[in-house]
XYZ file of C-alpha atoms in Angstrom:
725
model
C -40.992 -25.605 -0.575
C -40.653 -21.923 -0.952
C -43.359 -19.555 0.148
C -44.234 -16.141 -1.228
C -42.788 -13.550 1.094
C -42.573 -9.845 1.470
C -39.138 -9.097 2.774
C -39.491 -5.832 4.605
C -35.808 -5.193 4.474
C -35.544 -1.505 3.890
C -32.648 -1.274 6.291
C -30.502 -4.089 4.991
C -27.512 -3.118 2.967
C -25.444 -6.253 2.723
C -24.605 -7.245 -0.812
C -26.594 -4.478 -2.326
C -23.751 -2.472 -3.797
C -26.076 0.582 -4.000
C -24.963 2.688 -0.997
C -21.442 3.513 0.055
C -20.331 1.399 2.947
C -18.451 4.360 4.397
C -21.724 6.126 5.108
C -22.968 3.421 7.567
C -21.386 2.068 10.660
C -21.197 -1.749 10.864
C -23.274 -1.731 14.058
C -26.070 0.109 12.262
C -26.054 -2.407 9.466
C -26.159 -5.293 11.948
C -29.126 -3.686 13.744
C -30.847 -3.196 10.412
C -30.491 -6.898 9.459
C -32.068 -7.903 12.745
C -35.265 -6.122 11.833
C -36.095 -8.358 8.875
C -39.587 -9.772 8.989
C -41.857 -11.503 6.501
C -45.497 -11.753 5.599
C -47.064 -14.793 3.939
C -49.136 -13.918 0.888
C -51.952 -16.418 0.697
C -53.851 -15.471 -2.477
C -51.148 -15.616 -5.143
C -50.592 -19.396 -5.121
C -52.235 -22.561 -3.793
C -48.805 -23.766 -2.676
C -48.962 -22.394 0.877
C -47.125 -22.765 4.203
C -48.899 -23.567 7.454
C -50.929 -20.673 8.811
C -49.669 -18.809 11.877
C -49.212 -15.388 13.535
C -46.647 -14.380 10.846
C -49.523 -14.249 8.374
C -51.100 -11.356 10.142
C -48.153 -9.837 11.985
C -47.142 -6.188 11.885
C -44.006 -4.818 10.192
C -42.212 -1.532 9.731
C -44.280 1.490 8.892
C -43.630 3.155 5.548
C -41.657 0.426 3.895
C -42.735 -0.457 0.370
C -43.902 -4.063 0.493
C -42.535 -6.058 -2.432
C -43.403 -9.732 -3.017
C -40.045 -10.878 -4.292
C -40.571 -14.553 -5.086
C -44.090 -14.696 -6.506
C -44.311 -15.394 -10.210
C -47.430 -13.222 -10.491
C -47.363 -9.526 -9.668
C -48.825 -8.866 -6.175
C -49.681 -5.570 -4.534
C -50.103 -5.614 -0.747
C -51.718 -2.968 1.468
C -50.369 -3.663 4.909
C -52.169 -3.390 8.223
C -50.063 -0.335 9.113
C -51.218 1.418 5.975
C -54.828 0.545 6.609
C -54.634 1.949 10.109
C -53.007 5.170 8.997
C -55.048 5.816 5.800
C -58.310 4.510 7.296
C -60.042 3.755 3.996
C -63.824 3.211 4.050
C -63.865 1.221 0.819
C -61.538 -1.169 -1.016
C -61.380 1.443 -3.772
C -60.148 4.027 -1.292
C -57.503 1.601 0.007
C -56.062 0.871 -3.467
C -56.731 3.815 -5.757
C -53.231 5.361 -5.576
C -51.321 2.070 -6.066
C -49.508 1.637 -9.425
C -51.798 -0.129 -11.874
C -54.920 0.298 -9.701
C -57.595 2.986 -9.619
C -61.243 3.002 -8.517
C -64.686 3.826 -9.771
C -65.439 6.601 -7.173
C -69.137 6.612 -8.125
C -70.115 7.514 -4.568
C -66.743 8.426 -2.927
C -66.276 6.830 0.468
C -69.149 4.377 -0.143
C -69.418 2.895 -3.678
C -65.881 2.852 -5.031
C -64.787 -0.469 -6.590
C -61.164 -1.200 -7.555
C -60.171 -0.961 -11.210
C -57.100 -2.994 -12.172
C -55.197 -2.147 -15.376
C -58.310 -0.454 -16.698
C -60.532 -3.475 -16.048
C -63.405 -3.537 -13.604
C -66.716 -5.169 -12.684
C -66.975 -8.694 -14.247
C -63.178 -8.902 -14.730
C -62.137 -8.052 -11.140
C -63.011 -10.575 -8.481
C -63.437 -9.219 -4.945
C -63.219 -11.689 -2.103
C -62.787 -11.859 1.638
C -60.767 -14.644 3.183
C -60.845 -16.661 -0.038
C -64.581 -16.535 -0.783
C -66.345 -14.123 -3.155
C -67.796 -11.089 -1.389
C -71.389 -11.809 -2.471
C -72.749 -8.323 -3.224
C -73.908 -6.784 -6.462
C -71.088 -4.217 -6.914
C -70.243 -5.759 -10.276
C -73.716 -4.931 -11.583
C -73.395 -1.191 -11.256
C -70.845 1.347 -10.028
C -73.473 2.777 -7.635
C -73.475 -0.472 -5.634
C -71.105 -0.681 -2.688
C -68.793 -3.615 -2.034
C -69.971 -5.166 1.278
C -66.419 -5.363 2.626
C -64.996 -2.799 4.996
C -61.194 -2.658 4.935
C -60.877 -1.191 8.488
C -60.870 -4.647 10.014
C -58.575 -6.220 7.469
C -55.069 -7.404 8.355
C -53.973 -6.820 4.776
C -55.328 -6.451 1.246
C -53.750 -8.436 -1.559
C -54.166 -7.645 -5.267
C -53.094 -10.427 -7.587
C -52.700 -10.066 -11.357
C -51.490 -12.433 -13.995
C -51.604 -16.235 -14.122
C -52.267 -16.716 -10.404
C -55.844 -15.532 -11.008
C -56.623 -18.893 -12.631
C -57.074 -20.181 -9.122
C -60.277 -18.164 -8.805
C -61.932 -18.351 -12.208
C -62.576 -16.402 -15.351
C -64.225 -13.654 -13.288
C -60.719 -12.780 -12.199
C -59.324 -12.211 -15.712
C -58.323 -8.678 -14.707
C -57.218 -9.434 -11.190
C -58.257 -10.511 -7.717
C -58.704 -8.144 -4.699
C -58.514 -10.194 -1.535
C -59.255 -8.755 1.896
C -57.619 -10.971 4.514
C -58.237 -11.104 8.237
C -58.609 -13.702 10.975
C -62.427 -13.933 10.981
C -62.051 -17.699 10.946
C -59.137 -18.033 13.437
C -56.136 -19.982 12.160
C -53.886 -19.660 15.214
C -53.946 -19.020 18.983
C -52.226 -15.778 19.965
C -48.864 -16.269 21.721
C -50.012 -14.314 24.769
C -53.486 -15.803 24.728
C -55.195 -12.586 23.661
C -54.379 -9.879 21.110
C -56.262 -7.126 19.397
C -56.408 -3.512 18.296
C -58.638 -0.459 18.350
C -58.507 2.314 15.796
C -60.365 5.600 15.437
C -60.067 8.728 13.393
C -61.570 12.008 12.201
C -61.414 13.610 8.727
C -62.063 17.291 8.114
C -63.334 17.189 4.550
C -66.543 15.361 5.469
C -66.717 15.583 9.251
C -65.901 11.849 9.083
C -65.944 9.739 12.203
C -64.924 6.089 12.458
C -64.056 3.378 14.866
C -62.972 -0.237 14.451
C -61.863 -2.941 16.837
C -60.775 -6.591 16.656
C -59.750 -9.153 19.243
C -58.306 -12.675 19.073
C -58.218 -15.076 21.989
C -57.691 -18.760 22.550
C -56.570 -21.631 24.736
C -56.668 -25.398 24.863
C -57.025 -25.780 21.115
C -59.952 -23.337 20.715
C -59.476 -19.917 19.170
C -62.090 -17.105 18.870
C -62.228 -13.835 16.955
C -64.498 -10.827 17.014
C -64.374 -7.509 15.208
C -66.618 -4.547 14.509
C -66.623 -1.180 12.762
C -68.757 1.972 12.393
C -68.190 4.963 10.136
C -70.164 8.109 9.363
C -69.603 11.142 7.147
C -71.480 14.264 6.109
C -71.491 15.430 2.460
C -67.869 16.123 1.627
C -66.315 19.471 0.704
C -64.949 20.232 -2.731
C -63.039 23.337 -3.902
C -65.507 26.173 -3.573
C -68.387 24.286 -2.047
C -69.990 21.020 -0.939
C -70.662 17.939 -3.047
C -74.360 17.599 -2.178
C -75.991 14.244 -1.452
C -72.727 12.434 -0.589
C -73.103 11.499 3.084
C -72.409 7.916 4.217
C -72.894 5.540 7.147
C -71.613 1.963 7.519
C -71.442 -0.524 10.373
C -70.866 -4.213 10.861
C -68.781 -6.909 12.427
C -67.961 -10.577 12.691
C -67.515 -13.429 15.115
C -65.598 -16.613 14.492
C -64.437 -19.802 16.294
C -61.985 -22.539 15.340
C -60.654 -25.807 16.702
C -56.885 -25.876 16.207
C -54.656 -28.907 16.502
C -51.188 -30.021 15.589
C -52.233 -31.114 12.138
C -54.675 -28.444 11.098
C -57.771 -26.390 12.021
C -61.492 -26.206 11.365
C -63.519 -23.055 11.918
C -66.561 -20.980 11.041
C -67.543 -17.310 11.186
C -70.561 -15.112 10.763
C -70.377 -11.489 9.635
C -72.873 -8.677 9.047
C -72.568 -5.517 6.962
C -75.014 -2.635 6.579
C -74.799 0.847 5.226
C -76.765 3.907 4.079
C -75.118 6.176 1.526
C -76.138 8.886 -0.880
C -75.352 9.119 -4.625
C -74.021 12.599 -5.579
C -74.223 14.340 -8.923
C -76.717 14.814 -11.673
C -80.186 13.274 -11.503
C -79.157 11.147 -8.454
C -78.533 14.314 -6.510
C -81.772 15.909 -7.710
C -83.849 12.936 -6.625
C -81.841 12.512 -3.406
C -80.957 8.942 -4.258
C -79.509 6.727 -1.581
C -78.849 2.991 -1.079
C -78.993 0.806 2.006
C -77.025 -2.426 1.413
C -77.385 -5.182 4.015
C -75.587 -8.499 4.000
C -75.241 -11.597 6.257
C -72.417 -13.930 5.461
C -71.239 -17.329 6.786
C -67.702 -18.620 6.100
C -66.078 -21.913 6.932
C -62.447 -22.877 6.491
C -60.355 -25.882 7.287
C -56.917 -27.377 6.781
C -55.534 -30.812 7.479
C -51.926 -32.044 7.152
C -51.736 -35.843 6.837
C -48.733 -37.667 8.250
C -48.494 -39.799 5.142
C -49.917 -40.208 1.683
C -49.559 -38.327 -1.575
C -50.869 -35.028 -0.224
C -49.166 -32.943 2.408
C -52.069 -30.477 2.886
C -55.827 -30.607 2.296
C -57.766 -27.306 2.497
C -61.275 -26.058 1.924
C -63.142 -22.740 1.903
C -66.946 -22.491 1.828
C -69.216 -19.574 2.231
C -72.663 -18.194 1.611
C -74.234 -14.790 1.757
C -77.608 -13.126 1.576
C -77.554 -9.574 0.269
C -80.247 -6.919 -0.331
C -80.355 -3.217 -1.001
C -83.022 -0.687 -1.839
C -82.507 2.354 -4.028
C -84.489 5.076 -2.394
C -85.291 8.521 -3.724
C -87.857 10.839 -5.225
C -89.960 9.320 -8.000
C -88.815 10.131 -11.544
C -91.042 12.377 -13.621
C -90.490 13.747 -17.110
C -89.311 17.302 -16.986
C -88.110 20.150 -19.209
C -84.378 20.613 -18.876
C -84.722 24.315 -19.792
C -86.356 24.957 -16.434
C -84.640 25.000 -13.085
C -83.926 21.571 -11.689
C -85.656 21.903 -8.381
C -87.222 18.837 -6.813
C -90.783 19.995 -7.345
C -90.222 19.963 -11.160
C -88.211 16.781 -11.641
C -89.519 14.326 -9.023
C -92.566 13.193 -7.184
C -93.058 11.494 -3.828
C -90.142 9.735 -2.205
C -90.032 5.961 -2.054
C -88.228 2.769 -2.979
C -87.310 2.964 -6.669
C -85.531 -0.398 -7.042
C -84.640 -3.459 -4.990
C -81.674 -5.763 -5.570
C -81.270 -9.178 -3.923
C -78.364 -11.599 -4.221
C -77.959 -15.047 -2.772
C -74.606 -16.621 -3.417
C -72.679 -19.666 -2.255
C -69.158 -20.768 -3.190
C -66.889 -23.610 -2.161
C -63.313 -24.408 -3.038
C -61.239 -27.477 -2.171
C -57.463 -27.763 -2.690
C -55.055 -30.622 -2.281
C -51.356 -29.757 -2.150
C -49.226 -32.759 -3.016
C -45.965 -33.708 -1.404
C -42.853 -32.321 -3.128
C -41.586 -34.630 -5.870
C -37.865 -34.778 -6.646
C -37.337 -35.200 -10.422
C -34.317 -35.191 -12.655
C -35.063 -31.579 -13.464
C -35.740 -30.341 -9.996
C -38.259 -30.319 -7.158
C -41.899 -30.269 -8.189
C -44.558 -28.795 -5.902
C -48.197 -28.240 -6.775
C -51.862 -28.385 -5.925
C -55.061 -29.483 -7.561
C -58.333 -27.722 -6.862
C -62.081 -27.824 -7.362
C -64.356 -24.776 -7.207
C -68.148 -24.522 -7.424
C -70.570 -21.655 -7.016
C -74.236 -20.673 -7.415
C -75.637 -17.186 -7.629
C -79.303 -16.072 -7.734
C -79.975 -12.487 -8.596
C -83.393 -10.908 -8.231
C -84.416 -7.308 -8.741
C -87.716 -5.496 -8.596
C -89.419 -2.222 -9.496
C -87.326 0.011 -11.809
C -84.340 -2.352 -11.882
C -82.810 -3.421 -15.172
C -82.141 -7.119 -14.671
C -84.734 -9.958 -14.680
C -84.294 -12.842 -12.123
C -81.230 -14.821 -13.096
C -79.405 -17.931 -11.838
C -75.759 -18.669 -12.502
C -73.959 -21.947 -11.697
C -70.302 -22.849 -12.216
C -68.095 -25.815 -11.596
C -64.334 -25.804 -12.388
C -61.169 -27.762 -11.758
C -57.615 -26.418 -11.821
C -54.030 -27.507 -11.448
C -50.881 -25.587 -10.393
C -47.389 -26.974 -10.657
C -44.090 -25.317 -9.806
C -40.645 -26.640 -10.692
C -37.506 -25.420 -8.898
C -34.585 -26.381 -11.137
C -31.870 -24.778 -9.026
C -29.720 -21.725 -9.553
C -32.668 -19.468 -8.463
C -34.748 -20.547 -11.438
C -38.370 -21.674 -11.149
C -41.058 -22.501 -13.607
C -44.824 -22.527 -12.995
C -47.669 -23.892 -15.119
C -51.371 -23.758 -14.389
C -54.534 -24.855 -16.133
C -58.258 -24.501 -15.480
C -61.397 -25.811 -17.120
C -64.917 -24.913 -16.071
C -68.582 -25.248 -16.894
C -70.855 -22.217 -16.519
C -74.595 -22.222 -16.842
C -76.788 -19.046 -16.838
C -80.548 -18.892 -17.226
C -82.969 -15.952 -17.227
C -85.302 -14.033 -19.534
C -83.586 -12.688 -22.660
C -84.825 -9.772 -24.694
C -84.105 -8.985 -28.333
C -84.022 -5.320 -29.229
C -84.065 -3.717 -32.688
C -80.656 -3.414 -34.354
C -80.539 0.323 -33.861
C -81.837 0.090 -30.262
C -84.664 2.557 -31.084
C -88.340 1.590 -30.688
C -89.619 2.415 -34.196
C -93.039 1.040 -33.235
C -91.671 -2.466 -32.665
C -91.791 -3.997 -29.187
C -88.778 -6.070 -28.068
C -89.430 -9.771 -27.810
C -88.639 -11.694 -24.576
C -88.146 -15.415 -24.005
C -86.582 -17.828 -21.504
C -82.980 -18.679 -22.254
C -80.234 -20.869 -20.798
C -76.650 -20.314 -21.973
C -73.824 -22.777 -21.253
C -70.095 -22.129 -21.596
C -66.958 -24.159 -20.947
C -64.169 -21.578 -20.422
C -60.588 -22.928 -20.460
C -57.451 -21.206 -19.257
C -53.709 -21.918 -19.348
C -50.670 -20.114 -18.041
C -46.914 -20.542 -17.943
C -44.271 -18.538 -16.152
C -40.624 -18.450 -15.154
C -38.809 -16.638 -12.366
C -35.058 -16.139 -12.043
C -33.063 -14.781 -9.125
C -30.537 -12.196 -10.346
C -27.484 -10.545 -8.686
C -27.854 -7.847 -6.081
C -31.204 -9.182 -4.867
C -33.192 -8.590 -8.049
C -35.755 -11.074 -9.328
C -37.082 -11.242 -12.886
C -40.187 -13.057 -14.085
C -42.036 -13.614 -17.363
C -45.549 -14.895 -17.606
C -47.821 -15.853 -20.503
C -51.528 -16.788 -20.182
C -54.595 -17.646 -22.246
C -57.862 -17.038 -20.396
C -61.460 -17.476 -21.476
C -64.293 -15.674 -19.672
C -67.967 -16.511 -19.969
C -70.367 -13.513 -20.161
C -72.131 -12.672 -16.957
C -75.846 -12.632 -16.408
C -76.125 -8.876 -16.636
C -74.069 -8.723 -19.830
C -76.505 -11.204 -21.426
C -79.850 -10.266 -19.879
C -79.909 -6.553 -18.906
C -83.006 -4.808 -20.348
C -84.046 -1.564 -18.666
C -83.458 1.579 -16.666
C -80.963 1.822 -13.809
C -81.596 5.289 -12.364
C -78.910 5.259 -9.668
C -76.255 4.987 -12.413
C -78.271 7.073 -14.891
C -78.158 4.341 -17.533
C -80.631 2.349 -19.653
C -78.778 -0.961 -19.958
C -79.333 -3.452 -22.773
C -77.661 -6.881 -22.733
C -76.898 -9.176 -25.642
C -78.067 -12.735 -25.140
C -75.912 -13.897 -28.075
C -72.550 -12.889 -26.568
C -69.672 -15.358 -26.962
C -66.707 -16.275 -24.773
C -64.233 -13.476 -24.221
C -60.655 -14.570 -24.812
C -57.500 -12.892 -23.514
C -53.847 -13.578 -24.318
C -51.414 -11.848 -21.998
C -47.590 -11.542 -21.727
C -46.052 -9.703 -18.826
C -42.512 -8.986 -17.652
C -41.594 -8.082 -14.083
C -38.520 -6.901 -12.283
C -38.570 -6.785 -8.490
C -36.263 -6.154 -5.600
C -37.418 -6.722 -2.036
C -34.105 -6.495 -0.153
C -31.659 -3.764 0.575
C -31.867 0.035 0.368
C -33.620 -0.055 -3.064
C -37.026 -1.676 -3.201
C -38.485 -2.010 -6.691
C -41.642 -3.448 -8.149
C -42.027 -3.011 -11.896
C -44.192 -4.790 -14.427
C -45.026 -4.272 -18.092
C -47.786 -6.172 -19.884
C -49.753 -6.490 -23.093
C -53.122 -8.232 -23.431
C -54.868 -9.089 -26.627
C -58.643 -9.576 -26.304
C -60.805 -11.439 -28.786
C -64.465 -10.598 -28.230
C -63.886 -8.067 -25.436
C -67.245 -7.305 -23.824
C -67.815 -3.657 -22.956
C -70.613 -1.168 -22.353
C -71.032 0.864 -25.480
C -72.736 4.284 -25.272
C -75.061 4.432 -28.273
C -75.585 8.173 -28.005
C -79.338 7.586 -27.520
C -81.050 8.852 -24.408
C -84.012 7.203 -22.661
C -86.454 7.803 -19.911
C -88.046 4.967 -17.900
C -88.977 2.590 -20.774
C -87.698 1.453 -24.151
C -90.449 3.389 -25.965
C -88.791 6.614 -24.840
C -85.317 5.726 -26.182
C -84.254 8.278 -28.776
C -86.784 10.891 -27.470
C -86.001 10.768 -23.693
C -83.208 12.708 -21.985
C -82.685 11.203 -18.521
C -80.638 8.035 -19.060
C -77.692 7.110 -21.297
C -78.428 4.032 -23.397
C -75.669 1.476 -22.722
C -75.425 -1.641 -24.870
C -73.185 -4.643 -24.010
C -71.140 -5.265 -27.130
C -68.098 -7.249 -28.280
C -65.019 -6.198 -30.195
C -61.332 -7.085 -30.448
C -59.052 -4.867 -28.431
C -55.498 -4.560 -27.108
C -54.448 -3.367 -23.668
C -50.876 -2.569 -22.712
C -49.327 -0.691 -19.916
C -46.832 -0.586 -17.046
C -46.844 -0.161 -13.280
C -43.760 0.858 -11.318
C -43.187 1.559 -7.650
C -39.804 2.215 -5.998
C -38.267 3.311 -2.699
C -34.639 4.187 -1.935
C -33.105 4.611 1.527
C -30.450 7.335 1.247
C -29.377 8.632 4.683
C -29.337 6.856 8.031
C -31.226 8.719 10.737
C -31.297 7.297 14.254
C -32.393 3.726 13.967
C -33.951 4.260 10.529
C -33.648 6.066 7.242
C -34.541 9.028 5.154
C -35.163 8.425 1.500
C -37.135 9.032 -1.639
C -39.907 7.163 -3.410
C -41.506 7.246 -6.895
C -44.282 5.603 -8.913
C -45.638 5.576 -12.459
C -48.412 3.722 -14.198
C -50.362 3.838 -17.423
C -52.727 1.753 -19.400
C -53.620 2.191 -23.092
C -56.621 0.342 -24.482
C -57.718 0.461 -28.160
C -60.108 -1.406 -30.362
C -58.911 -2.696 -33.683
C -60.560 0.203 -35.487
C -58.329 2.618 -33.596
C -61.031 3.933 -31.209
C -60.429 3.873 -27.452
C -61.981 1.724 -24.765
C -64.255 3.777 -22.483
C -63.387 4.994 -19.012
C -59.707 4.216 -18.858
C -57.598 5.666 -15.971
C -55.038 8.404 -16.808
C -51.270 8.207 -16.907
C -50.022 8.946 -13.351
C -46.649 9.973 -11.996
C -45.713 10.498 -8.386
C -42.910 10.837 -5.926
C -41.724 12.280 -2.713
C -39.544 11.962 0.383
C -39.970 9.986 3.603
C -38.340 9.619 7.007
C -38.777 6.628 9.376
C -36.714 6.645 12.575
C -37.119 6.217 16.334
C -40.846 5.552 16.025
C -41.522 8.488 13.754
C -42.758 8.300 10.176
C -43.009 11.357 8.007
C -43.827 11.623 4.306
C -44.478 14.240 1.669
C -45.692 13.007 -1.745
C -47.197 14.387 -4.900
C -49.257 12.267 -7.273
C -49.865 13.833 -10.691
C -52.433 12.606 -13.195
C -52.009 13.737 -16.788
C -54.802 14.980 -19.015
C -56.827 12.022 -20.237
C -57.345 12.547 -23.945
C -57.681 8.958 -25.230
C -61.431 8.933 -25.033
C -64.263 6.894 -26.459
C -67.208 8.281 -28.473
C -69.460 10.465 -26.327
C -66.800 10.728 -23.599
C -65.333 14.056 -22.604
C -61.713 15.057 -21.923
C -60.565 14.837 -18.316
C -58.148 17.450 -17.062
C -55.077 16.382 -15.092
C -54.786 16.997 -11.393
C -52.292 17.065 -8.522
C -52.787 15.364 -5.217
C -50.299 16.691 -2.670
C -50.146 14.458 0.397
C -48.306 14.708 3.725
C -48.206 12.581 6.847
C -46.642 12.567 10.263
C -47.088 9.608 12.621
C -45.504 8.376 15.859
C -45.519 4.830 17.215
C -44.514 3.960 20.778
C -44.271 0.693 22.637
C -45.983 0.592 26.026
C -46.113 -1.610 29.082
C -49.478 -3.380 28.830
C -49.569 -3.929 32.575
C -49.592 -0.153 33.095
C -51.362 1.129 29.995
C -53.489 -1.809 28.911
C -51.936 -1.538 25.446
C -48.611 -2.787 24.026
C -48.298 -0.204 21.302
C -49.959 3.004 20.208
C -49.755 5.004 16.946
C -51.048 8.545 16.560
C -50.716 10.720 13.558
C -51.926 13.405 11.150
C -52.422 12.998 7.443
C -53.253 15.458 4.669
C -54.726 14.624 1.280
C -55.299 16.975 -1.745
C -53.542 19.724 0.198
C -53.559 21.937 -2.887
C -57.396 21.713 -2.932
C -57.244 20.796 -6.604
C -60.229 19.932 -8.788
C -59.912 16.136 -9.115
C -62.012 14.221 -11.597
C -61.703 10.496 -12.205
C -61.611 9.678 -15.925
C -62.647 6.034 -15.179
C -65.870 7.102 -13.449
C -69.333 7.438 -14.991
C -69.757 10.420 -12.699
C -66.628 12.322 -13.574
C -68.449 15.213 -15.358
C -71.013 15.513 -12.538
C -68.933 15.352 -9.383
C -65.519 16.330 -7.998
C -63.574 14.109 -5.639
C -63.002 15.433 -2.103
C -61.071 18.630 -1.658
C -58.430 19.407 0.954
C -58.609 16.927 3.801
C -56.800 16.577 7.086
C -57.158 13.326 8.983
C -56.345 12.545 12.603
C -55.840 8.897 13.422
C -55.134 6.803 16.537
C -54.501 3.023 16.853
C -53.812 1.073 20.023
C -52.670 -2.547 19.963
C -52.740 -5.004 22.870
């Protein structure tokens, strides 16, 4: 059985044939080989090794992590990167990775990952294998109730491996992984870390800590975080109404034996953050998400029988947020937009509640030796229930969604470095709520929309097939094909009113059909040696692609005002055939040995192009991006200078505006030193300084609803400190 690994082998030269052997002494090469380490990637396949400390261990700073033997493309944000970059949202943690951007609706608070131009219903966000349970998919102004500061790593999975999680992962899976439910007992009995930092652009303060302990078959875990920022600076001023606060933590306990483990955890998340730009800024809009979450996990490895591992994940969450601000009044846009003219008394304008439970069971069968090769695989069952309820000015009536699905993964190793993988999934989705039929032109015309109770049922089916071949010089090539069906979500079917925090009047379509996607992708990767490469190209053909279409109408607080109002953009969920294609490339090359490490260069490029069959463009697509720079890692030091350039985004949908390109110049200097824990109380400490947008450029995100109203943060210098024990 092979397991997905990230070989952090930036210092290994043997067999590479890419750097002159005369440049490096044999002793240096031997020392380099000894530093190899690995990280198990748990989300990309249900065929998993036993859990252990290697799953959460540290590894060299600044090395590009490449998952060399996974059939599906996987992006990993390591614990070292999280500690140095100190992201406050998953969007912050991922937005500069090839193929990934973020919504940046409320930077530092509500910023959801966008994968290959896809977001919301097509990107599943989970923590430790279970869906996160918030309402961030309903609107870009809603935060994801997951703080990455306490994560051991973040995994982003694209391609056929997403079948493991359902049609809601058609675009990809973002998985935050940590040890909330302990899966091992630390070797020294106790381990942990504390991190803190300060950012200049927003007077940002943060702190996070985690600890793992255990003995006699019982392991415990605890973590916590707290962050706060003022409104952030932009070139020439301040982005008003952009302050944030978040805090939370978790506790967990597990019983661990020779043949498996069983554990449970409880976590809490709460925040208060403002929505900058436009009417949200004028009405001083802010949201206060609050979530409690319970998670259980277990694993058992029988001594005999057809299955070598049985696993389960189960979790439930209760989520609520209020949208608070000044009451909305009609106003004349030709007058000054002071608060006295546009808004009345402050209060709660909308309430969102979400109760969600999910469970998944997997059985990994024993390897089967066949005439063609060794067959490994797993069968799984997943079920979930979600109840959404919103009040006051919210746009969605109470809805209930249920799903039940089964899936099968099989992998065949035929020898010679060649592997095949096939997967299939079939599900049953049921959604019920109150549907509303609007006039065909979505204008009142004296006719009131009709509402009625409706239950929709879908049976989405998905299939995938892939092959991976080891190549000379450490390269690995893979090809994948998949057919995925996605059922419409409750908000795509049943939305019917104003959503002021996002400045939209949203109208669902209760007659939407299954969305179908056919994808082919080719990957070339290299995880070993002085050159590390991760490159993928893909094309996806959608039949019945569901998207939010801007009608050009503007509304106020009710449908009767549509066409004559001016506050809210009228957005209608529609279907059309479309084609996405693109590429994502990341690379690093070690060039010169320095001390016990290397100096080298790095580069990245990504783009996505999305067009409907009529030649028009899909709305809010990220721009083409090209970046590169130089790095040095040696003797505990890590230094980096890098420029990421976004090109002008001109492939726009109707009613969209052009987005100018930008340059994000970044620099970093960090030092890590091992310590004697008896003397210092810590085994290792990292301290550093990091700069972002050092050119103080005007940066607008073409994938954001807010891109014409706000700028992203200007020049920022961050000081960070992490101690491990």
